[in-house]
Amino acid sequence: MKVELHAAFQSRTARSERVIKVAEAFGLGLEDREFTVLDKVELEVKPGDVVYICGQSGAGKSVLLRALAEKLAEAGQSVANIDAVDLDLHKALIDQLGGEGLAEAIRLLSVAGLSDAYLYIRKPGELSDGQRYRFRLAKLVEGGADVWVADEFGAVLDRVTAKIVAWNLAKVARAHGKTLIVATTHTDLLEELAPSLMVTKRFHDRIKIETNDVD
Ligand SMILES: Nc1ncnc2c1ncn2[C@@H]1O[C@H](COP(=O)(O)OP(=O)(O)OP(=O)(O)O)[C@@H](O)[C@H]1O
Ligand SMILES: [Mg+2]
């Protein structure tokens, strides 16, 4: 489906004594202004697409990701965000996935890059941040929403693990016709994600959109 994204913010500065001093010293205006992050950006996203949003810190990746997720939700698709995944901190990982099936639980954990049996029997509260992140991904995949959204994708993972997880996740998303949308400042996951849509957000309203239709 085609979406058009727009995002602009008012920049209103509180005029404290220090703010006024800084403004005078550096010749900055303090008038209220609107700044645009997304200026009628047109994207086409289909089930099975992987959307890779890159760009420097502050360029507008999160704004773009949220705006896109919102449009897809408005269009009736179920959208699951990794930040909203619910974990039971006091229950072993293996007991929180796959319903009755142990094999399914193990499959979901390995998709998310958790393949060590000693971790299966740990609780989320006993994991490292990166391990917990991967467990969230396993839950996200299990949830079966139409759209999987992950901001700061793989940020807490070493780059080898990030690549493995990216490759697995993109493969599973494509196989099940899910839309995977990730945003990260890291540009090293191109090969693993093989995105259908590569969006490089630049400062202000600048943006570069590259499509790679495999079908
Ligand atoms: N609610 C808001 N009100 C005002 N400005 C905002 C708001 N949300 C974001 N911005 C501004 O929009 C710009 C883009 O923010 P965004 O969070 O999308 O950056 P980002 O690319 O995700 O950065 P990072 O990599 O640090 O997460 C920034 O200049 C930010 O200050
Ligand atoms: Mg961000």
PDB file of N, CA and C in Angstrom, residues 78-80 85 96-98 104 107-108 136-148 178:
ATOM      1  N   SER A  78      -2.232  -5.083  11.600  1.00  0.00           N
ATOM      2  CA  SER A  78      -1.821  -5.168  13.007  1.00  0.00           C
ATOM      3  C   SER A  78      -0.316  -4.896  13.075  1.00  0.00           C
ATOM      4  N   VAL A  79       0.032  -3.987  13.952  1.00  0.00           N
ATOM      5  CA  VAL A  79       1.421  -3.529  14.057  1.00  0.00           C
ATOM      6  C   VAL A  79       1.940  -3.867  15.448  1.00  0.00           C
ATOM      7  N   ALA A  80       3.076  -4.565  15.507  1.00  0.00           N
ATOM      8  CA  ALA A  80       3.678  -4.887  16.808  1.00  0.00           C
ATOM      9  C   ALA A  80       5.040  -4.217  16.903  1.00  0.00           C
ATOM     10  N   VAL A  85       6.683  -5.124  23.582  1.00  0.00           N
ATOM     11  CA  VAL A  85       6.549  -6.561  23.849  1.00  0.00           C
ATOM     12  C   VAL A  85       6.565  -6.808  25.355  1.00  0.00           C
ATOM     13  N   GLN A  96       7.822 -19.352  27.961  1.00  0.00           N
ATOM     14  CA  GLN A  96       7.063 -18.155  27.560  1.00  0.00           C
ATOM     15  C   GLN A  96       6.786 -18.109  26.071  1.00  0.00           C
ATOM     16  N   LEU A  97       7.146 -19.182  25.368  1.00  0.00           N
ATOM     17  CA  LEU A  97       7.013 -19.193  23.910  1.00  0.00           C
ATOM     18  C   LEU A  97       6.446 -20.520  23.428  1.00  0.00           C
ATOM     19  N   GLY A  98       5.840 -20.481  22.254  1.00  0.00           N
ATOM     20  CA  GLY A  98       5.513 -21.721  21.547  1.00  0.00           C
ATOM     21  C   GLY A  98       4.333 -22.498  22.076  1.00  0.00           C
ATOM     22  N   GLU A 104       8.701 -25.665  18.925  1.00  0.00           N
ATOM     23  CA  GLU A 104       8.333 -24.347  18.413  1.00  0.00           C
ATOM     24  C   GLU A 104       9.006 -23.248  19.234  1.00  0.00           C
ATOM     25  N   ARG A 107      12.550 -23.129  18.160  1.00  0.00           N
ATOM     26  CA  ARG A 107      12.653 -22.519  16.822  1.00  0.00           C
ATOM     27  C   ARG A 107      12.585 -20.996  16.909  1.00  0.00           C
ATOM     28  N   LEU A 108      11.632 -20.491  17.699  1.00  0.00           N
ATOM     29  CA  LEU A 108      11.466 -19.042  17.839  1.00  0.00           C
ATOM     30  C   LEU A 108      12.704 -18.405  18.490  1.00  0.00           C
ATOM     31  N   ARG A 136      12.883 -10.502  23.162  1.00  0.00           N
ATOM     32  CA  ARG A 136      11.770  -9.647  22.707  1.00  0.00           C
ATOM     33  C   ARG A 136      11.469  -9.907  21.236  1.00  0.00           C
ATOM     34  N   LEU A 137      12.545 -10.063  20.444  1.00  0.00           N
ATOM     35  CA  LEU A 137      12.352 -10.338  19.016  1.00  0.00           C
ATOM     36  C   LEU A 137      11.632 -11.666  18.813  1.00  0.00           C
ATOM     37  N   ALA A 138      12.012 -12.669  19.611  1.00  0.00           N
ATOM     38  CA  ALA A 138      11.352 -13.981  19.493  1.00  0.00           C
ATOM     39  C   ALA A 138       9.865 -13.837  19.793  1.00  0.00           C
ATOM     40  N   LYS A 139       9.537 -13.045  20.806  1.00  0.00           N
ATOM     41  CA  LYS A 139       8.126 -12.826  21.163  1.00  0.00           C
ATOM     42  C   LYS A 139       7.400 -12.048  20.057  1.00  0.00           C
ATOM     43  N   LEU A 140       8.124 -11.110  19.475  1.00  0.00           N
ATOM     44  CA  LEU A 140       7.542 -10.306  18.383  1.00  0.00           C
ATOM     45  C   LEU A 140       7.156 -11.210  17.211  1.00  0.00           C
ATOM     46  N   VAL A 141       8.068 -12.114  16.880  1.00  0.00           N
ATOM     47  CA  VAL A 141       7.812 -13.046  15.775  1.00  0.00           C
ATOM     48  C   VAL A 141       6.626 -13.945  16.132  1.00  0.00           C
ATOM     49  N   GLU A 142       6.595 -14.435  17.352  1.00  0.00           N
ATOM     50  CA  GLU A 142       5.514 -15.321  17.775  1.00  0.00           C
ATOM     51  C   GLU A 142       4.151 -14.636  17.726  1.00  0.00           C
ATOM     52  N   GLY A 143       4.155 -13.340  18.047  1.00  0.00           N
ATOM     53  CA  GLY A 143       2.910 -12.578  18.123  1.00  0.00           C
ATOM     54  C   GLY A 143       2.099 -12.584  16.832  1.00  0.00           C
ATOM     55  N   GLY A 144       2.792 -12.735  15.692  1.00  0.00           N
ATOM     56  CA  GLY A 144       2.104 -12.907  14.420  1.00  0.00           C
ATOM     57  C   GLY A 144       1.428 -11.668  13.853  1.00  0.00           C
ATOM     58  N   ALA A 145       1.807 -10.473  14.328  1.00  0.00           N
ATOM     59  CA  ALA A 145       1.236  -9.243  13.756  1.00  0.00           C
ATOM     60  C   ALA A 145       1.645  -9.122  12.281  1.00  0.00           C
ATOM     61  N   ASP A 146       0.936  -8.281  11.537  1.00  0.00           N
ATOM     62  CA  ASP A 146       1.259  -8.099  10.111  1.00  0.00           C
ATOM     63  C   ASP A 146       2.558  -7.323   9.934  1.00  0.00           C
ATOM     64  N   VAL A 147       2.816  -6.422  10.874  1.00  0.00           N
ATOM     65  CA  VAL A 147       3.965  -5.512  10.743  1.00  0.00           C
ATOM     66  C   VAL A 147       4.805  -5.585  12.012  1.00  0.00           C
ATOM     67  N   TRP A 148       6.109  -5.822  11.834  1.00  0.00           N
ATOM     68  CA  TRP A 148       7.024  -5.871  12.977  1.00  0.00           C
ATOM     69  C   TRP A 148       7.892  -4.617  12.937  1.00  0.00           C
ATOM     70  N   LYS A 178       5.225 -10.976   6.311  1.00  0.00           N
ATOM     71  CA  LYS A 178       5.161  -9.896   7.305  1.00  0.00           C
ATOM     72  C   LYS A 178       5.978  -8.714   6.806  1.00  0.00           C
TER      73      LYS A 178
END
